[in-house]
CSV table of C-alpha atoms and ligand atoms in Angstrom, one decimal:
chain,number,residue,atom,x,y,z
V,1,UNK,CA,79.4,118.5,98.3
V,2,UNK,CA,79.2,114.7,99.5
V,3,UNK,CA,81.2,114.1,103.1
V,4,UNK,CA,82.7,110.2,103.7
V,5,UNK,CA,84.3,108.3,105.9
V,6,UNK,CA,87.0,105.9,104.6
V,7,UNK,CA,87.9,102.7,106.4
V,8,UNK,CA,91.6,101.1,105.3
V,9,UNK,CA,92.9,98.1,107.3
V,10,UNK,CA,93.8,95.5,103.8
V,11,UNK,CA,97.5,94.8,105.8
V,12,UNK,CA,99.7,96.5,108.8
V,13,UNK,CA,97.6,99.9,108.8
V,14,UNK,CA,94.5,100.8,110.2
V,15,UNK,CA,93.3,104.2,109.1
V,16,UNK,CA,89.6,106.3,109.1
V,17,UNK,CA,90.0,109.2,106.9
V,18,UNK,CA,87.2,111.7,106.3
V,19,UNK,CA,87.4,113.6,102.9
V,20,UNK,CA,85.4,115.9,100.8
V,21,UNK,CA,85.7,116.7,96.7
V,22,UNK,CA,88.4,119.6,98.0
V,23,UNK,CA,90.6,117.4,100.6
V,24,UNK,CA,91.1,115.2,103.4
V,25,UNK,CA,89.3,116.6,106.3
V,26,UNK,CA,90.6,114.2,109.2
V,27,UNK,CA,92.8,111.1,109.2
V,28,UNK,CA,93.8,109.1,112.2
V,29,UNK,CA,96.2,105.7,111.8
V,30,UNK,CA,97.5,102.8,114.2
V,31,UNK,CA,99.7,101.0,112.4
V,32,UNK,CA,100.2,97.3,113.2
V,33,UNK,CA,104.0,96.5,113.6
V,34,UNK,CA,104.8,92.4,113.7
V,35,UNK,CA,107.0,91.8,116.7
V,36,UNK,CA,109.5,89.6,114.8
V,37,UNK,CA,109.5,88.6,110.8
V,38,UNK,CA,107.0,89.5,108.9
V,39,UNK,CA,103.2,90.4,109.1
V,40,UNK,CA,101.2,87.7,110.8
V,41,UNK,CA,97.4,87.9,109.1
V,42,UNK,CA,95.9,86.8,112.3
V,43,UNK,CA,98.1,89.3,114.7
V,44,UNK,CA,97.1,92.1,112.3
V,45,UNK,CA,93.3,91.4,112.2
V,46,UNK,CA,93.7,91.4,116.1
V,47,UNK,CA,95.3,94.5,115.9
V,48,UNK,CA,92.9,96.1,113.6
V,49,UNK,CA,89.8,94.9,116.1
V,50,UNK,CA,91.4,96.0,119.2
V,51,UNK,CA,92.2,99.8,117.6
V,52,UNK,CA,89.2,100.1,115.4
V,53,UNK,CA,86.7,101.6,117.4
V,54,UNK,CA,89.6,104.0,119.4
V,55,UNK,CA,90.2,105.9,116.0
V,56,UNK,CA,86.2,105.9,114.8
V,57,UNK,CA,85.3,107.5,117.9
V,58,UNK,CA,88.3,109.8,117.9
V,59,UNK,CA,87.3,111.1,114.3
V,60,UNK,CA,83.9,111.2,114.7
V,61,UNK,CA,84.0,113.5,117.7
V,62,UNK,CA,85.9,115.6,115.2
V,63,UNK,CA,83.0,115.2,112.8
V,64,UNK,CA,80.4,116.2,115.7
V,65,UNK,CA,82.5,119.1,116.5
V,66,UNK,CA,83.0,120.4,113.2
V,67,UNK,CA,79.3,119.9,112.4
V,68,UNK,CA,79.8,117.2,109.5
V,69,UNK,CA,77.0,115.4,108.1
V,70,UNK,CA,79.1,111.9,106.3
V,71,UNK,CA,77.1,111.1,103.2
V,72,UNK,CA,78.5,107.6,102.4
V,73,UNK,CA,81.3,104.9,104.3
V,74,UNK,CA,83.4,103.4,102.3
V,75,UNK,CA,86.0,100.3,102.7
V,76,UNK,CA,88.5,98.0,101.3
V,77,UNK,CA,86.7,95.4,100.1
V,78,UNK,CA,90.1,93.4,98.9
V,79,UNK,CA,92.9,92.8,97.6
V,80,UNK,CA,94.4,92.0,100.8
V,81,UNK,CA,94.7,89.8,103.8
V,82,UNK,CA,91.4,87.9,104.8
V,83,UNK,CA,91.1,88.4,108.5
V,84,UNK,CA,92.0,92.0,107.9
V,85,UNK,CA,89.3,92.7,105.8
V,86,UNK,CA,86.7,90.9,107.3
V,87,UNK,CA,87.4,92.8,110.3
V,88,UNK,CA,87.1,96.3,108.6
V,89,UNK,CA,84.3,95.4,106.9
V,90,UNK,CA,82.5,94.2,109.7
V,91,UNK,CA,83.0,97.7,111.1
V,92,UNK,CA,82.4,99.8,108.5
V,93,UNK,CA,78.9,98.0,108.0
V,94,UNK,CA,77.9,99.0,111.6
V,95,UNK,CA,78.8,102.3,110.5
V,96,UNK,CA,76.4,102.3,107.2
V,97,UNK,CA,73.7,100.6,109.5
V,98,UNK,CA,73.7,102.7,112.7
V,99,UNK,CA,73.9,106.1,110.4
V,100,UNK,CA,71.7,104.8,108.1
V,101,UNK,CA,73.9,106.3,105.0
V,102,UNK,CA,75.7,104.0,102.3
V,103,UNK,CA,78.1,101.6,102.3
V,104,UNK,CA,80.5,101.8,99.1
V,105,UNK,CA,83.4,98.9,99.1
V,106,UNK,CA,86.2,99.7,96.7
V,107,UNK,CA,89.2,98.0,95.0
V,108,UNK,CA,92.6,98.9,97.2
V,109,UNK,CA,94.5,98.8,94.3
V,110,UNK,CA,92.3,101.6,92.3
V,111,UNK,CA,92.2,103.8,95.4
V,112,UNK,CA,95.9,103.9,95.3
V,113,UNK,CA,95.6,105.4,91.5
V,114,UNK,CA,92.8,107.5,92.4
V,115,UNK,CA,94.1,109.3,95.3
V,116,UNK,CA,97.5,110.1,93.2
V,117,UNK,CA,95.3,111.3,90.4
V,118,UNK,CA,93.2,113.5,92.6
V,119,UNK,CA,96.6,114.9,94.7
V,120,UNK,CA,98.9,115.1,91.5
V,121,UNK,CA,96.6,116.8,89.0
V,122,UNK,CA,97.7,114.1,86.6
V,123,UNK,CA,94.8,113.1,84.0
V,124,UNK,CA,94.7,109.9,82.7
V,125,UNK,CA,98.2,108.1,83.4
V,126,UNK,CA,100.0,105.1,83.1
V,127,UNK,CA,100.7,104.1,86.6
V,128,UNK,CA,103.3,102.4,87.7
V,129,UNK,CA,101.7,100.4,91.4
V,130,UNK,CA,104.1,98.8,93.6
V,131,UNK,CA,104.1,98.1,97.1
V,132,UNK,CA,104.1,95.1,99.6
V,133,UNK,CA,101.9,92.6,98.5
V,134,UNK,CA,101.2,94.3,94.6
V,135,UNK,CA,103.3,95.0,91.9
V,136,UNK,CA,101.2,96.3,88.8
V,137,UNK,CA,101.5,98.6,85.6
V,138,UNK,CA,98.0,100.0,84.9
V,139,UNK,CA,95.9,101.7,82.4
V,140,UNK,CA,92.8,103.3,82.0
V,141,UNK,CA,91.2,102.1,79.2
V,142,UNK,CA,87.1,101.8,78.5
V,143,UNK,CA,85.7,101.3,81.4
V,144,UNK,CA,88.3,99.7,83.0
V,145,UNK,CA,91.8,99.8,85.1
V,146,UNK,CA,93.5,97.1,82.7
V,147,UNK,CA,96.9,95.2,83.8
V,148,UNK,CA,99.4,95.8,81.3
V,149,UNK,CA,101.8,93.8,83.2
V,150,UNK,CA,102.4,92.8,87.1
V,151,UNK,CA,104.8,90.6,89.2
V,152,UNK,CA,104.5,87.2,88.6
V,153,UNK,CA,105.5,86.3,92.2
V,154,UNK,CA,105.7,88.6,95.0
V,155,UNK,CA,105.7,92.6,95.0
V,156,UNK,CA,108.5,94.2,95.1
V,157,UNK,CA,108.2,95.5,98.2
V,158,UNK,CA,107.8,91.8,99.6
V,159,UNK,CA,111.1,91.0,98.0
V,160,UNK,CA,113.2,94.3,99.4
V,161,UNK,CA,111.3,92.7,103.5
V,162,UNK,CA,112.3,89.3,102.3
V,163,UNK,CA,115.6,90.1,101.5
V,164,UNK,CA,116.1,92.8,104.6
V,165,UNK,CA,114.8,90.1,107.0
V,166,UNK,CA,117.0,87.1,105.7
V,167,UNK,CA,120.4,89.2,106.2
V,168,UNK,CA,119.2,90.5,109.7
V,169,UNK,CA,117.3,93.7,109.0
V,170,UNK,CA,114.1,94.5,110.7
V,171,UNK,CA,110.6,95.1,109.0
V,172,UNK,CA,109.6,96.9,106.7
V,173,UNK,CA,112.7,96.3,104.9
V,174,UNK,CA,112.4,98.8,101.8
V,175,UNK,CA,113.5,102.2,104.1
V,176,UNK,CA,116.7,100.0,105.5
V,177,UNK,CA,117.7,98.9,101.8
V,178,UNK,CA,117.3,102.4,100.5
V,179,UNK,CA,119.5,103.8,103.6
V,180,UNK,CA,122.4,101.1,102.9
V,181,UNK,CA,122.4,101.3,99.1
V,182,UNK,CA,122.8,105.1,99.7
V,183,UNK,CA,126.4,104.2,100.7
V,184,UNK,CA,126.3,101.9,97.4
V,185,UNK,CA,128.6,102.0,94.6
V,186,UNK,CA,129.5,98.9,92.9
V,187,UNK,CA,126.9,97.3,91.1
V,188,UNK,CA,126.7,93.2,91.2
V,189,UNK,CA,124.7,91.2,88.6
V,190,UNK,CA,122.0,90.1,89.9
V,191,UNK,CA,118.8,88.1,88.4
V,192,UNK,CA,116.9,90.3,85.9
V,193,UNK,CA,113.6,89.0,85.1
V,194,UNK,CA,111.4,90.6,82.3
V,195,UNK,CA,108.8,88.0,80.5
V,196,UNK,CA,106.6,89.9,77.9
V,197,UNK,CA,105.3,92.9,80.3
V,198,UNK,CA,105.4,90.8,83.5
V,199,UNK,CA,108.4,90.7,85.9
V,200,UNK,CA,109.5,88.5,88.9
V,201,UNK,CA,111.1,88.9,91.9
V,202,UNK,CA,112.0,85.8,93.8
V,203,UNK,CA,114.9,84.9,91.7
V,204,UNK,CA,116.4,88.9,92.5
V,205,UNK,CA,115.8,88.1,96.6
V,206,UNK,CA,117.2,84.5,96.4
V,207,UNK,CA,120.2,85.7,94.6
V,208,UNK,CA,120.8,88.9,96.7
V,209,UNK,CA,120.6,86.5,99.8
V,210,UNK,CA,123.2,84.0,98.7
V,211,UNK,CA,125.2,87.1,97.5
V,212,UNK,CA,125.6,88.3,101.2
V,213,UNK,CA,126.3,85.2,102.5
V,214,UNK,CA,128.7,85.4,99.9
V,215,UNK,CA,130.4,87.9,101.9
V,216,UNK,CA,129.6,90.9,99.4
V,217,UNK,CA,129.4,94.3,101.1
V,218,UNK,CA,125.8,95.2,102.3
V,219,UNK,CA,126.3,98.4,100.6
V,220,UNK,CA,127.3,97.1,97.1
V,221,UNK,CA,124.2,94.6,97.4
V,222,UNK,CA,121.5,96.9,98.4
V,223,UNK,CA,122.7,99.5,95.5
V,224,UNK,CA,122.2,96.7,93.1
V,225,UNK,CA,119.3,94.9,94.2
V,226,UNK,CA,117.6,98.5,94.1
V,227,UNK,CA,119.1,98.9,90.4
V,228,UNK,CA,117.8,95.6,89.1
V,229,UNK,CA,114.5,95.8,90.7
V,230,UNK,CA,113.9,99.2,90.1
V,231,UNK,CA,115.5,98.6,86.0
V,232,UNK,CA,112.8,96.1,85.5
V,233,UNK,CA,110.0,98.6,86.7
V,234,UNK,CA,111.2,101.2,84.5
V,235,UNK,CA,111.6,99.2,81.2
V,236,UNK,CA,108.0,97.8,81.7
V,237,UNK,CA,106.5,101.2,82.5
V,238,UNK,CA,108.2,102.7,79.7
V,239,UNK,CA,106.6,100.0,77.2
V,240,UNK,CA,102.9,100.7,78.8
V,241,UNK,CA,103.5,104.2,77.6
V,242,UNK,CA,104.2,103.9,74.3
V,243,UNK,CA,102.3,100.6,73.7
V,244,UNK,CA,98.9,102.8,75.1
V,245,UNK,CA,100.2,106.1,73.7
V,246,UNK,CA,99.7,107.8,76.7
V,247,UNK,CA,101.7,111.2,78.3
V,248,UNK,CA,101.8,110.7,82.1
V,249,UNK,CA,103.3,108.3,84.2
V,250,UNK,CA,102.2,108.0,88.2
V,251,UNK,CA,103.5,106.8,90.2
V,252,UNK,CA,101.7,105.1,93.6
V,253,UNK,CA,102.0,102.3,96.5
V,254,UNK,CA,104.7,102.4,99.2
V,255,UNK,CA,107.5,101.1,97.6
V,256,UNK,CA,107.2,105.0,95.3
V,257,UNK,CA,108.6,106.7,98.8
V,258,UNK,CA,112.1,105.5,97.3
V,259,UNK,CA,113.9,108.0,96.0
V,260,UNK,CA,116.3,106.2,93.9
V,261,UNK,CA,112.9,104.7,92.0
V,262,UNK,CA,111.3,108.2,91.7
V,263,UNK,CA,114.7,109.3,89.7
V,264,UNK,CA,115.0,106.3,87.6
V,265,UNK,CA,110.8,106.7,86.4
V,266,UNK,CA,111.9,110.8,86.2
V,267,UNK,CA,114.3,110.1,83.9
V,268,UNK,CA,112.4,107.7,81.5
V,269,UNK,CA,110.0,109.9,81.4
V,270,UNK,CA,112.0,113.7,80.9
V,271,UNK,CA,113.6,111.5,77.9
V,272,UNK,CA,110.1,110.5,76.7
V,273,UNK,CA,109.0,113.7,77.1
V,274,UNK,CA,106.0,112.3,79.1
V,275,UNK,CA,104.5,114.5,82.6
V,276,UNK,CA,105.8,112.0,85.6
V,277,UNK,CA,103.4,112.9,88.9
V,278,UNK,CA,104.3,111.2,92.7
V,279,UNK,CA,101.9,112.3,95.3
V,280,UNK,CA,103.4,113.5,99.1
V,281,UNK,CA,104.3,110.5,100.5
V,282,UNK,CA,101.4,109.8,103.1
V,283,UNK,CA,99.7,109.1,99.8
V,284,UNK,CA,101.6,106.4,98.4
V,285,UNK,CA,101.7,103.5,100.9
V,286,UNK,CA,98.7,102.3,102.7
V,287,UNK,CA,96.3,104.9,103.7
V,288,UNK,CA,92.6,105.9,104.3
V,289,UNK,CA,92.3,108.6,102.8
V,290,UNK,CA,92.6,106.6,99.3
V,291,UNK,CA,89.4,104.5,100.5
V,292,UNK,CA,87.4,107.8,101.3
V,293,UNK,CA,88.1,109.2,98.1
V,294,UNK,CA,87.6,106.3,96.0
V,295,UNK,CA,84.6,105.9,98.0
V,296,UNK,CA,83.3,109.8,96.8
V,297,UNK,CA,83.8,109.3,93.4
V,298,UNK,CA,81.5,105.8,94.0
V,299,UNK,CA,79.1,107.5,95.6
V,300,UNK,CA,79.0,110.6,92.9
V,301,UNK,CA,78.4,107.8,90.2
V,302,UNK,CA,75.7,106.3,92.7
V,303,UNK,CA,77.6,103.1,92.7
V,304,UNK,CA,77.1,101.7,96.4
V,305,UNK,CA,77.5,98.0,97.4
V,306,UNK,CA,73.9,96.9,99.1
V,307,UNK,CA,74.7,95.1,102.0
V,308,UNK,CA,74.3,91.4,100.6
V,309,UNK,CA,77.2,92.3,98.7
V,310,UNK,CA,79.9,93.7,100.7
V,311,UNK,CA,81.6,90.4,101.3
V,312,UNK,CA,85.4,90.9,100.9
V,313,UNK,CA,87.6,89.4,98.2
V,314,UNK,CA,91.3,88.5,99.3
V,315,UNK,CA,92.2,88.5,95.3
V,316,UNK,CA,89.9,91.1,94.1
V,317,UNK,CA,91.5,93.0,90.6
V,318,UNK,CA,91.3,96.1,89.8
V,319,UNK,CA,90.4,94.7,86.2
V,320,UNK,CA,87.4,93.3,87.4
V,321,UNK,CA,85.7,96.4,88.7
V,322,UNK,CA,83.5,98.6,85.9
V,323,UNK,CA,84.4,102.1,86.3
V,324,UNK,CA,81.2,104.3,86.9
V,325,UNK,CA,82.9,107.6,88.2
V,326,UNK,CA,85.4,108.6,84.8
D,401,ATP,P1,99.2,96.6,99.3
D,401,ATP,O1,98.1,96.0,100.0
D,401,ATP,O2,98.8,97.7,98.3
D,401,ATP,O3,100.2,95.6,98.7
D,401,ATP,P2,101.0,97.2,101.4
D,401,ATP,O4,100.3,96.6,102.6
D,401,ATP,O5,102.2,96.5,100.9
D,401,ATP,O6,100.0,97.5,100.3
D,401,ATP,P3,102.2,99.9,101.3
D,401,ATP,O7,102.2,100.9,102.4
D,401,ATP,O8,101.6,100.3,100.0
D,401,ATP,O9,101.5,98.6,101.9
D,401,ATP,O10,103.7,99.4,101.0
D,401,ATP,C1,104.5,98.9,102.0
D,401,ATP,C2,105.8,98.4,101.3
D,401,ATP,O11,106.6,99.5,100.8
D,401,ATP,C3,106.7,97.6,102.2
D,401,ATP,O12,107.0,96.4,101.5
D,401,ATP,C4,107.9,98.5,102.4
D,401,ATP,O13,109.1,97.8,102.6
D,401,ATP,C5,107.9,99.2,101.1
D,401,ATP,N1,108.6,100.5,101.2
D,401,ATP,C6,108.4,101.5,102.0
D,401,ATP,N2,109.3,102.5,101.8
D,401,ATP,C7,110.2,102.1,100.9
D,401,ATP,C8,111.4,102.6,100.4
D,401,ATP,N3,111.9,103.8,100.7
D,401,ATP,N4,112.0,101.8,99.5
D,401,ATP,C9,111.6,100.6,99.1
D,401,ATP,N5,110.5,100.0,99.6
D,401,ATP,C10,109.8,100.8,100.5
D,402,FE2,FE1,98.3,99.2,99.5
């Protein structure tokens, strides 16, 4: 059974992750923290280069000691922030060259879907993908994750750190803003932006600003800017399901740690009668792990990136990539 290394470093975490077809053997992460606002590309990439080769050495010792042969690396090849990818590429193809095994890149977004698939037991879901920098509803259909609707802005998680950062909270905001609308009970209209099977954001995080400044309770606001966000989610979500007739819903990315979203998707789905599947969370935000796996059902389905074509892509879809392993 095929042994790889993963390599995740797309935005604030740096991971290796070794897995096999059973489980995740070894993981080690650094996370990159911003010292004020938001994450700075350039800090980040920094971050990533100065910790890179601590972790690689720290889990492959563990792979010496344990007797591990790794069949294949594998890496996020995009969507994501440039510097940070360059910088994790450029490692994990001294890694392919100085073992002399593979090099697999893989889309970040798919390896999100895949690791939930592969740690829920769910078969072929609608997945509901929302964290920082993504916010997308997909399906697997033919050969191919299609997007049956996404943010037309920012992801939601972008909006709950915009909107924590303008009203004083520090980064990432989405933990803070789950905390305060926990003491939530009054719900204040706020934007609510469905077009089609797309939704938007910015208007919500303007609004919710403005609101505070307003002199509305923090409380009352982050209760409501969860329920409008978190409503919009749901109602496109529940359309992908019947519109692709599917009977599970996943869900996957960092924002999915929220509890108050994990209810709202449960209960569109118990009254659906659809299966709804969330993975622990150390497999929903940002992790290596993902990148392995992905990267092991690649390499099963012989589909490795020769080295001329390991470039990253800050934009890269999930839509554009042919599925070889399903
Ligand atoms: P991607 O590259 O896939 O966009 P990412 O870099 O945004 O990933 P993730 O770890 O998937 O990383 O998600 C991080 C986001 O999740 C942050 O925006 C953070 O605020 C948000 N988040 C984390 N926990 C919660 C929570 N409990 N409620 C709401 N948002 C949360
Ligand atoms: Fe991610």
């Amino acid at each position: 059974m095929p042994v790889v290394l993963g390599i995740e470093g797309t935005a604030w975490n740096l991971g290796v992750a070794i897995v096999d077809d059973e489980d995740v053997i070894v993981e080690r992460a650094d996370a990159y923290l911003p010292v004020s606002g938001g994450i700075h590309p350039r800090d980040a990439a920094q971050h990533h280069a100065d910790s890179i080769v601590g972790l690689l050495r720290q889990v492959l010792t563990f792979a010496l000691e344990k007797s591990l042969k790794i069949d294949a690396v594998s890496f996020s090849q995009g969507p994501g922030l440039g510097p940070c990818l360059r910088t994790v590429a450029t490692a994990a193809r001294a890694i392919a060259l100085n073992f002399n095994i593979p090099l697999i890149g893989v889309n970040h977004c798919i390896a999100h879907v895949e690791v939930g698939i592969w740690k829920t037991g769910a078969n072929d879901p609608i997945t509901l993908y929302v964290s920082g920098a993504n916010s997308q509803v997909l399906s697997y259909n033919r050969g191919r994750y299609r997007v049956l609707g996404e943010t037309l802005d920012i992801g939601v998680g972008n909006a709950f750190d915009k909107f924590a950062r303008s009203i004083g909270l520090p980064h990432p905001g989405g933990p803070r803003i789950e905390e305060h609308a926990r003491g939530g009970g009054r719900y204040i209209e706020l934007p609510y932006t469905v077009k089609g099977m797309d939704f938007s954001f910015t208007g919500l995080t303007t609004a919710a600003r403005e609101a505070y400044e307003r002199g509305v309770s923090l409380s009352d606001l982050c209760h409501s800017f969860q329920e409008t966000a978190f409503a919009m989610l749901v109602e496109v979500t529940e359309r992908a399901v019947a519109h692709a007739g599917k009977e599970e819903v996943l869900l996957a990315g960092g924002v999915g740690a929220n509890r108050r979203l994990q209810e709202m998707l449960g209960i569109m789905c118990d009254e659906r009668g659809v299966g709804f599947y969330v993975p622990e969370t150390r497999f929903l935000g940002d992790n290596a792990a993902m990148i392995a796996h992905l990267g092991n059902l690649q390499l099963k389905a012989r589909d490795v990136t020769p080295l001329e074509e390991s470039g990253v892509n800050p934009s890269f879809r999930p839509d554009e990539v042919r599925v070889t392993w399903k």
